[in-house]
mmCIF file of C-alpha atoms in Angstrom:
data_model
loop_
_atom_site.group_PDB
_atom_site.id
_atom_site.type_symbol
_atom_site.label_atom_id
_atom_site.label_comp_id
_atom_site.label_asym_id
_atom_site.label_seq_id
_atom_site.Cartn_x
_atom_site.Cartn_y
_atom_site.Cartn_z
ATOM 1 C CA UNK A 1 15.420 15.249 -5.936
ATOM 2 C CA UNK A 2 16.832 12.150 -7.714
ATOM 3 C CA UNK A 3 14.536 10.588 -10.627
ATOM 4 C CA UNK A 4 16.177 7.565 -10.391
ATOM 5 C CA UNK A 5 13.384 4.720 -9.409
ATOM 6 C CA UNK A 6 14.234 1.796 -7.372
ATOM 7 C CA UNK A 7 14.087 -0.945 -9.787
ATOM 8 C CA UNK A 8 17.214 0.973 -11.843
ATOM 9 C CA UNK A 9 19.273 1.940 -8.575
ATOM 10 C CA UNK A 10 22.428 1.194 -8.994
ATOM 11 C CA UNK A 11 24.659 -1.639 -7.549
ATOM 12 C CA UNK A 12 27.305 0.224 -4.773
ATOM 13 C CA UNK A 13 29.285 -0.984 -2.949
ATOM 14 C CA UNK A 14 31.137 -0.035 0.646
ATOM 15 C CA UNK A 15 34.207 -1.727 2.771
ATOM 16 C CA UNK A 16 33.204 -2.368 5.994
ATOM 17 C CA UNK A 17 35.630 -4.176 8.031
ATOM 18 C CA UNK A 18 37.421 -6.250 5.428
ATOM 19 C CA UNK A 19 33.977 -6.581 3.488
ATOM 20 C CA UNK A 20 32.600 -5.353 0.291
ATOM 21 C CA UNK A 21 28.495 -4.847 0.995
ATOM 22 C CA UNK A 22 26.394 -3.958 -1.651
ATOM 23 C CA UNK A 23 24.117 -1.681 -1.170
ATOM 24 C CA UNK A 24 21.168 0.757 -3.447
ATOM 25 C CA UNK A 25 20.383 4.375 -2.857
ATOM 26 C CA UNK A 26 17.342 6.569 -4.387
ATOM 27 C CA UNK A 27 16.135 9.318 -3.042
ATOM 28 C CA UNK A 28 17.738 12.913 -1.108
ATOM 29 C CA UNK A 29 15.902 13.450 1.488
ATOM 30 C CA UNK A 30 15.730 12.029 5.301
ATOM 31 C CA UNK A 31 18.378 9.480 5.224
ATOM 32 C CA UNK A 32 16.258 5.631 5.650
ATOM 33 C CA UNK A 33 18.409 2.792 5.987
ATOM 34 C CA UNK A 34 16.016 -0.348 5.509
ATOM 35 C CA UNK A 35 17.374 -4.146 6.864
ATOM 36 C CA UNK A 36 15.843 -6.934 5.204
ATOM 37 C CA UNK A 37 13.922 -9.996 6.164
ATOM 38 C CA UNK A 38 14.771 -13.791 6.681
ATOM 39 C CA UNK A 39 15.755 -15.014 2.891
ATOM 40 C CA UNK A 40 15.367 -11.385 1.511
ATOM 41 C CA UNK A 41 18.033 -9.671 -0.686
ATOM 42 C CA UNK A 42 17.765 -5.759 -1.680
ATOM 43 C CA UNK A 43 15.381 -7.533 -4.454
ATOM 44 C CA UNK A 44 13.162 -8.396 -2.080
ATOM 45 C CA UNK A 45 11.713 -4.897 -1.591
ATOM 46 C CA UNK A 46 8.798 -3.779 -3.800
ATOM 47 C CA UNK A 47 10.235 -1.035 -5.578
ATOM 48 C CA UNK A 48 6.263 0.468 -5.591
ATOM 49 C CA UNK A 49 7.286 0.915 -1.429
ATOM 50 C CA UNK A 50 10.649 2.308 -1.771
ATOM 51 C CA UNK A 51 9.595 5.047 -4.971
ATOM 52 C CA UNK A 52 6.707 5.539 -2.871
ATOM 53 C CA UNK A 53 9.332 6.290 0.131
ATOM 54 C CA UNK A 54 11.198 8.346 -2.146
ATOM 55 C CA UNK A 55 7.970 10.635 -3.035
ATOM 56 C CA UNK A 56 7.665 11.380 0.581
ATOM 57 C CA UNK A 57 10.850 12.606 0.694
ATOM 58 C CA UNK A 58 13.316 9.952 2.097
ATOM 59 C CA UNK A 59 16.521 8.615 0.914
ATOM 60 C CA UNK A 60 16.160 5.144 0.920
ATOM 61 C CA UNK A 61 19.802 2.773 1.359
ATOM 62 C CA UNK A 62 18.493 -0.932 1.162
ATOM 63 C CA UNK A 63 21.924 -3.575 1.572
ATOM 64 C CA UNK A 64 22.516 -7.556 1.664
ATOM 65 C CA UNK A 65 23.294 -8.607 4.752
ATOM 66 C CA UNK A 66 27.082 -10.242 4.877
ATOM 67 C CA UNK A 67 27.423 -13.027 2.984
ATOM 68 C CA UNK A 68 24.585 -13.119 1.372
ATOM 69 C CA UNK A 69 22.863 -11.603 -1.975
ATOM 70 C CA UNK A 70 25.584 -9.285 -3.548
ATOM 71 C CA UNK A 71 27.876 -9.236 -0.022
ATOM 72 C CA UNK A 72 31.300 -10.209 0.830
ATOM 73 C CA UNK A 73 31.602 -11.986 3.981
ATOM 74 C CA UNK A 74 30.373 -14.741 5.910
ATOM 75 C CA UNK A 75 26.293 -14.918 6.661
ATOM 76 C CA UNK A 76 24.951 -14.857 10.005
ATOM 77 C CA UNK A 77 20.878 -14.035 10.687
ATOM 78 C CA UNK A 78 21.919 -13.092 14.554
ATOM 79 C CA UNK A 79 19.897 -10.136 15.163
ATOM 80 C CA UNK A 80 23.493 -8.555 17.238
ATOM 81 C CA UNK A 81 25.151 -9.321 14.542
ATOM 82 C CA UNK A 82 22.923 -7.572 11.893
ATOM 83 C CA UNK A 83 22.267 -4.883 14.053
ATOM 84 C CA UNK A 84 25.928 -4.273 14.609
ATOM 85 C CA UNK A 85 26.214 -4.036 10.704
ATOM 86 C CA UNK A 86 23.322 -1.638 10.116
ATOM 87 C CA UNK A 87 26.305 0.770 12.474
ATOM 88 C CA UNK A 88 28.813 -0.099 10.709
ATOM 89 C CA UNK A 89 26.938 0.577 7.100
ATOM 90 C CA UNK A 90 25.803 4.121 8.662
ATOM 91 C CA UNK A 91 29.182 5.163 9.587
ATOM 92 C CA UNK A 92 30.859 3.948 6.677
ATOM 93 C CA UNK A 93 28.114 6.007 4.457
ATOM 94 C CA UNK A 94 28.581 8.877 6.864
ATOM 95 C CA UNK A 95 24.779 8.703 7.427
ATOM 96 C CA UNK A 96 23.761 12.011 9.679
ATOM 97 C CA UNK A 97 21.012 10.613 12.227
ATOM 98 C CA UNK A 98 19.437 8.966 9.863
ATOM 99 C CA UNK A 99 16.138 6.545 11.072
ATOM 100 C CA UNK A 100 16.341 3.369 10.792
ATOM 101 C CA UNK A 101 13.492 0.572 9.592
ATOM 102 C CA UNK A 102 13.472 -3.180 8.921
ATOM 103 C CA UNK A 103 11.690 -5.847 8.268
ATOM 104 C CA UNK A 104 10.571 -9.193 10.024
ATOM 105 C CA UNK A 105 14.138 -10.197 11.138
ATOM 106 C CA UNK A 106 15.272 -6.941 10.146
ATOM 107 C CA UNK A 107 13.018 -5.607 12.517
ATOM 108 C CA UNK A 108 14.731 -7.781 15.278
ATOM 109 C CA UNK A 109 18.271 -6.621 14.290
ATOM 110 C CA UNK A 110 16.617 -2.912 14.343
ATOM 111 C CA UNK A 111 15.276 -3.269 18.028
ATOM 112 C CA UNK A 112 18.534 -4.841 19.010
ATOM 113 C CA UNK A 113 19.688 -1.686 17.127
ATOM 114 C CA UNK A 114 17.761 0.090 19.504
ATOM 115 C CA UNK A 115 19.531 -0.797 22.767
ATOM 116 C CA UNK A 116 22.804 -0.566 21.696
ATOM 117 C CA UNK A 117 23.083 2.211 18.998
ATOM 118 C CA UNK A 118 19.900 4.424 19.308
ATOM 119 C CA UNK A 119 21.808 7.924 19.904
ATOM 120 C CA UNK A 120 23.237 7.338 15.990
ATOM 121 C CA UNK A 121 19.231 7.423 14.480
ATOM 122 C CA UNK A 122 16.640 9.934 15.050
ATOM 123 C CA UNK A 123 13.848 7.409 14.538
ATOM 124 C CA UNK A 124 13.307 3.665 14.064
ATOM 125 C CA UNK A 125 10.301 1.892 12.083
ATOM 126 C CA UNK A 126 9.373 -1.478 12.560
ATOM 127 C CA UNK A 127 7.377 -3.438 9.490
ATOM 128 C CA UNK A 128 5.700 -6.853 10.246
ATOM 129 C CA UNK A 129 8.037 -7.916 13.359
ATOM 130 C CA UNK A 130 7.084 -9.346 17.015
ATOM 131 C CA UNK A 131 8.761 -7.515 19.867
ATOM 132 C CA UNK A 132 11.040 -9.313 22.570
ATOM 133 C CA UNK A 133 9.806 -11.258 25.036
ATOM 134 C CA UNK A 134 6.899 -14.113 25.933
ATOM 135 C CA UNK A 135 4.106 -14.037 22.812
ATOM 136 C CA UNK A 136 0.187 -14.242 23.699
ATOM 137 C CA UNK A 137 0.362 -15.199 20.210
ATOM 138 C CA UNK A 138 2.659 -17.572 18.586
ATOM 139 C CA UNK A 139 3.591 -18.131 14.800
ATOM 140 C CA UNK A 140 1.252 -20.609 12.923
ATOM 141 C CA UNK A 141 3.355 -23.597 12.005
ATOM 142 C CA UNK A 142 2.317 -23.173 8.107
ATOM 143 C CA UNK A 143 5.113 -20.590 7.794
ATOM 144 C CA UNK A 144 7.945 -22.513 8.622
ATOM 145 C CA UNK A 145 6.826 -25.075 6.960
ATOM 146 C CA UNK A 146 6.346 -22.807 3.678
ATOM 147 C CA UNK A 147 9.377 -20.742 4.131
ATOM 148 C CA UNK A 148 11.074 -23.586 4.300
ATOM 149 C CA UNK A 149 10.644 -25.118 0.777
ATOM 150 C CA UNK A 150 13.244 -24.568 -2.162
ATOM 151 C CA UNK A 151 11.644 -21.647 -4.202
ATOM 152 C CA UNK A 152 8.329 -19.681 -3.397
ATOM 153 C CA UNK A 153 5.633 -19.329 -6.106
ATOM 154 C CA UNK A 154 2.965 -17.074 -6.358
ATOM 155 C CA UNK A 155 0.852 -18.863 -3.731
ATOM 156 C CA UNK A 156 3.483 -19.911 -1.255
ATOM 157 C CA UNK A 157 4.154 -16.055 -1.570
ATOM 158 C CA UNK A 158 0.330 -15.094 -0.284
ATOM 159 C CA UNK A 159 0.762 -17.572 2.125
ATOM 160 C CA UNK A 160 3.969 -15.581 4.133
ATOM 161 C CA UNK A 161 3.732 -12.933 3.375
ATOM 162 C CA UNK A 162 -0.254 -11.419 2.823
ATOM 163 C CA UNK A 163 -4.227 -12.656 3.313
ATOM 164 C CA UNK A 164 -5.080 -15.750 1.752
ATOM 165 C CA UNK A 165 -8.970 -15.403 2.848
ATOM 166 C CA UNK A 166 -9.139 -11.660 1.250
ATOM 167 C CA UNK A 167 -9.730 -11.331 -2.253
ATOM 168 C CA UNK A 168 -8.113 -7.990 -2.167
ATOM 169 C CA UNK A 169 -4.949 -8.899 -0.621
ATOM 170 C CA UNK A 170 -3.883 -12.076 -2.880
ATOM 171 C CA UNK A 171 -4.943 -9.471 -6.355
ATOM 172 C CA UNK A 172 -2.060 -6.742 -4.402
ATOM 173 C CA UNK A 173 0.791 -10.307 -3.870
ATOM 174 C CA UNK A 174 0.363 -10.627 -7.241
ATOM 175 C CA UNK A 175 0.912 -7.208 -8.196
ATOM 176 C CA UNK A 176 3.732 -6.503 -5.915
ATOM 177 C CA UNK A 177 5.216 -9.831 -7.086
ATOM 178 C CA UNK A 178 5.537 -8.535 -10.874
ATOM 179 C CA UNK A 179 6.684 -5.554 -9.781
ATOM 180 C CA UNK A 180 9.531 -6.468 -7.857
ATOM 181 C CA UNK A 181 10.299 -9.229 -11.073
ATOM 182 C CA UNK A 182 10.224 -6.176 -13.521
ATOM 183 C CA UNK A 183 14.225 -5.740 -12.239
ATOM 184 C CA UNK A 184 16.054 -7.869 -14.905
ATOM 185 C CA UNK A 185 19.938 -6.813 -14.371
ATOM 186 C CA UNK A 186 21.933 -6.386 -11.543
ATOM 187 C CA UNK A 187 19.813 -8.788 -9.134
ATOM 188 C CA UNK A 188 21.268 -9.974 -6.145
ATOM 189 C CA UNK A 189 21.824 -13.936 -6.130
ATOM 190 C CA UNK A 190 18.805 -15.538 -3.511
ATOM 191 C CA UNK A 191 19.978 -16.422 -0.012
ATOM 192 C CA UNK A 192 20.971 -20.398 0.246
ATOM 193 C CA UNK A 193 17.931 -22.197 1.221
ATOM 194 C CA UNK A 194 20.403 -24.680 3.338
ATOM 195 C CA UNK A 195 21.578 -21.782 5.559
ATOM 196 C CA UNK A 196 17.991 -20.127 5.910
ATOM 197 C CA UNK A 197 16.602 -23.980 6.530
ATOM 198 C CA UNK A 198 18.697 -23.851 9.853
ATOM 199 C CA UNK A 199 18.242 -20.868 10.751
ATOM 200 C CA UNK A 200 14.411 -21.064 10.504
ATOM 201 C CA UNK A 201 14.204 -24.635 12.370
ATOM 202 C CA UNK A 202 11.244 -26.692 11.698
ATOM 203 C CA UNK A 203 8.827 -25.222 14.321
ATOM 204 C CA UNK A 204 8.363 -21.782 15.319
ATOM 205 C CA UNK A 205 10.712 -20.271 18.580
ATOM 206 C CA UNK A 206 8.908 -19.772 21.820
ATOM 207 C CA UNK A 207 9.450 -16.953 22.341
ATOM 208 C CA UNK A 208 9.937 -16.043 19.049
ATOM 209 C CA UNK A 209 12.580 -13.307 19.941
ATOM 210 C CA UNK A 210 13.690 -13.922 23.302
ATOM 211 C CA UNK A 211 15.691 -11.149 24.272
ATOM 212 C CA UNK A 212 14.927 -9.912 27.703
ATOM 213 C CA UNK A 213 17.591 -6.701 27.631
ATOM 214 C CA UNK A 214 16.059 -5.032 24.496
ATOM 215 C CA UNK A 215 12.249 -5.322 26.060
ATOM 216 C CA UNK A 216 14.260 -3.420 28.896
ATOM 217 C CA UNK A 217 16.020 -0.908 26.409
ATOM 218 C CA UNK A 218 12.444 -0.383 24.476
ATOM 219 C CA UNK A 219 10.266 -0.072 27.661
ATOM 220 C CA UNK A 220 13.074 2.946 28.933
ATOM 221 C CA UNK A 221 13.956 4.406 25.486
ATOM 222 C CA UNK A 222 13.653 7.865 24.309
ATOM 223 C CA UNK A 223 14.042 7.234 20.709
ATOM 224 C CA UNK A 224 10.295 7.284 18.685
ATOM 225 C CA UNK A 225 9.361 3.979 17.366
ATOM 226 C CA UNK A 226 6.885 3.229 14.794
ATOM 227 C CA UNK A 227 5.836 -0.748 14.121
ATOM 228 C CA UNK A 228 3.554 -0.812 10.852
ATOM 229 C CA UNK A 229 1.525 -4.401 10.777
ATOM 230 C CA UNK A 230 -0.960 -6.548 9.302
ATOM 231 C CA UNK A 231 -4.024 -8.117 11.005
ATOM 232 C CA UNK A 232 -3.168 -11.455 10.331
ATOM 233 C CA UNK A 233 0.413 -11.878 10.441
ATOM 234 C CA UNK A 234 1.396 -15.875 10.241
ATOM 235 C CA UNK A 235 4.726 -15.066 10.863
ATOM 236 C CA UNK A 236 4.798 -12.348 13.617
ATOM 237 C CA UNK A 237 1.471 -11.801 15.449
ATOM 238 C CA UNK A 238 0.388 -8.166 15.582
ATOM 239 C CA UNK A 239 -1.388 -8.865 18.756
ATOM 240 C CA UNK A 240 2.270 -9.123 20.893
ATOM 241 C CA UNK A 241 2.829 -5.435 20.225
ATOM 242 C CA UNK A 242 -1.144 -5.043 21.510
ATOM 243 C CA UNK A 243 -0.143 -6.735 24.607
ATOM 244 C CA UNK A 244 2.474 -4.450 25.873
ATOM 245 C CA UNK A 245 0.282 -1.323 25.597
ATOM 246 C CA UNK A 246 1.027 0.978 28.301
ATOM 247 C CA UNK A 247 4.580 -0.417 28.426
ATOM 248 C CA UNK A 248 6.899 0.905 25.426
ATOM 249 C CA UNK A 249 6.603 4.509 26.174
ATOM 250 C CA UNK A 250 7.995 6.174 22.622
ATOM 251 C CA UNK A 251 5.927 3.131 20.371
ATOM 252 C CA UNK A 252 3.148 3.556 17.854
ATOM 253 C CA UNK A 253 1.696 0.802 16.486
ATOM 254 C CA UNK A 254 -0.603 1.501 12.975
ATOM 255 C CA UNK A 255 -2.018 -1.946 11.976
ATOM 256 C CA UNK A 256 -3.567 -2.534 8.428
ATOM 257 C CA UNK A 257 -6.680 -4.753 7.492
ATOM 258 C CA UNK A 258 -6.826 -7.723 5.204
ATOM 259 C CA UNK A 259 -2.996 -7.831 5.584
ATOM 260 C CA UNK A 260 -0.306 -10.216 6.310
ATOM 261 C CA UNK A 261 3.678 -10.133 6.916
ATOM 262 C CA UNK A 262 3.939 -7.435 3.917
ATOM 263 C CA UNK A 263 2.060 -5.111 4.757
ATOM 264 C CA UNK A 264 4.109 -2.324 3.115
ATOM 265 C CA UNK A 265 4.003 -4.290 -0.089
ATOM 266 C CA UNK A 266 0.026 -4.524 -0.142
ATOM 267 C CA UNK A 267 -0.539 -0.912 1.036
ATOM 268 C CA UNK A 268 2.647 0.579 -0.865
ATOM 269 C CA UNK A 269 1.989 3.896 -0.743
ATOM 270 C CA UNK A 270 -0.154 3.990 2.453
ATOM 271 C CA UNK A 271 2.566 2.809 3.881
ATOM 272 C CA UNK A 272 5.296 4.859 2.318
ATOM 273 C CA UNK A 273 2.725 7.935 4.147
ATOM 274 C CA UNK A 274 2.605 6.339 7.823
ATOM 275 C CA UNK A 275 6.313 6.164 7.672
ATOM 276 C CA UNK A 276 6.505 9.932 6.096
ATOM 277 C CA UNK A 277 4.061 10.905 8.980
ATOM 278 C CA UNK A 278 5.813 9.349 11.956
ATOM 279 C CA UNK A 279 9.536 10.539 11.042
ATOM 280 C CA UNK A 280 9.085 13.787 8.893
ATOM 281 C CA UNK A 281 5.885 15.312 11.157
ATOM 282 C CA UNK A 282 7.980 14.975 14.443
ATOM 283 C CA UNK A 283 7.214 17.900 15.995
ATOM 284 C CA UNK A 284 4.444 16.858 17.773
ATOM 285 C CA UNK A 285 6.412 14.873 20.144
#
């Protein structure tokens, strides 16, 4: 297995249809493509999750979307479209049924993924998203209203993305924050904050993924599903995967305490071991 760590990965790069996408790959185990969240680049990951990932025996591809970070082309945050470039990136690496994870939006493009390219992954993990469909619990306005400014602190940062009221979980934000600074060359550029501004809006969507056909695909679905969360989730309430229990036949939901939209990035290695568990251990399903 590799040695190389996450924060040293090097830059790559692949054509995809008239587009050069940069991508990062550590690891040689299970293939793991990851897709990122709204304003994330591959910089965006704590590299304490991915080495973690890596440990467990994954190899972990992390890209910029189109457009954006390190990526030719022209940006677009439609889940389709994301989802139909998390294909494109797997064929063009000649990924072997690889699984598949993302983040927030990534998560979106990963369940829209799900309908319309689950026979190319043998697995698909989910980390701090909302499912399709009406919410019994909406986003708090205070996210849009901090992912909307021009740069992010330290405290903005515990506001989006972990547990302001725990102790615990602003001492990990600031820990994952150095880590993922301790990457000083090779950085991809941050994503415009005019283009994320509109494609955030001002108040949170209701619903806040309203896309009837994939609740459809993931209620009649074969492929196994893992959605890792945090109890208090500003962003994307835990408590809409809750509500369709009984429902999503091939889903597992593992929720962590004192945690917010990162939950991978306060529990790194807890994490990295749910995910290990759900795709590597497979044979009890």
């Amino acid at each position: 297995m590799t040695t190389e760590t996450y924060l040293h990965a090097e830059n790559r790069h692949a054509e995809i249809r008239g587009r050069r996408i940069a991508y990062r790959s550590v690891g040689s185990g299970k293939p793991l493509l990851l897709c990122l969240r709204f304003r994330g680049t591959m910089d965006a990951w704590d590299p304490a999750f991915i080495d973690a990932l890596v440990a467990q025996g994954f190899r972990v591809i992390t890209f910029d979307y189109p457009g954006l970070g390190l990526s030719e082309g022209t940006p677009d945050y439609s889940p389709a479209t994301l989802a139909d470039d998390a294909r494109d990136l797997i064929v063009a690496l000649g990924l072997e049924q690889p699984a598949i994870g993302g983040w927030s939006l990534g998560g979106l493009a990963v369940q829209v993924f799900i309908a319309r390219h689950a026979s190319l992954v043998s697995h698909a993990v989910l980390l701090g998203t909302v499912p399709p469909g009406p919410n019994v619990k909406g986003a708090e306005q205070l996210f849009n209203d901090t992912a909307r400014k021009e740069e992010n602190g330290l405290d903005d940062q515990v506001v989006l993305f972990f547990e302001p009221a725990s102790p615990g979980s602003r001492a990990a934000a600031r820990a994952s924050l150095e880590r993922i600074a301790q990457r000083t060359e090779g950085r991809s550029p941050e994503v415009p904050v005019a283009f994320a501004r509109a494609v955030l809006g001002e108040t949170p969507r209701v619903p806040l993924f309203p896309a009837d056909p994939v609740l459809q695909a993931l209620k009649h679905t074969a492929l196994p599903i893992l959605h890792l969360g945090g109890d208090h989730d500003i962003a994307f309430p835990v408590e809409n995967w809750y509500a369709l229990n009984g429902q999503l036949p091939t889903v597992t939901l593992v929720t962590l305490p004192q945690a917010g939209h990162a939950p991978h990035h306060q529990y790194p290695r807890q994490a990295a071991a749910h995910v290990a568990a759900f795709v590597l251990a497979d044979g009890e399903r």
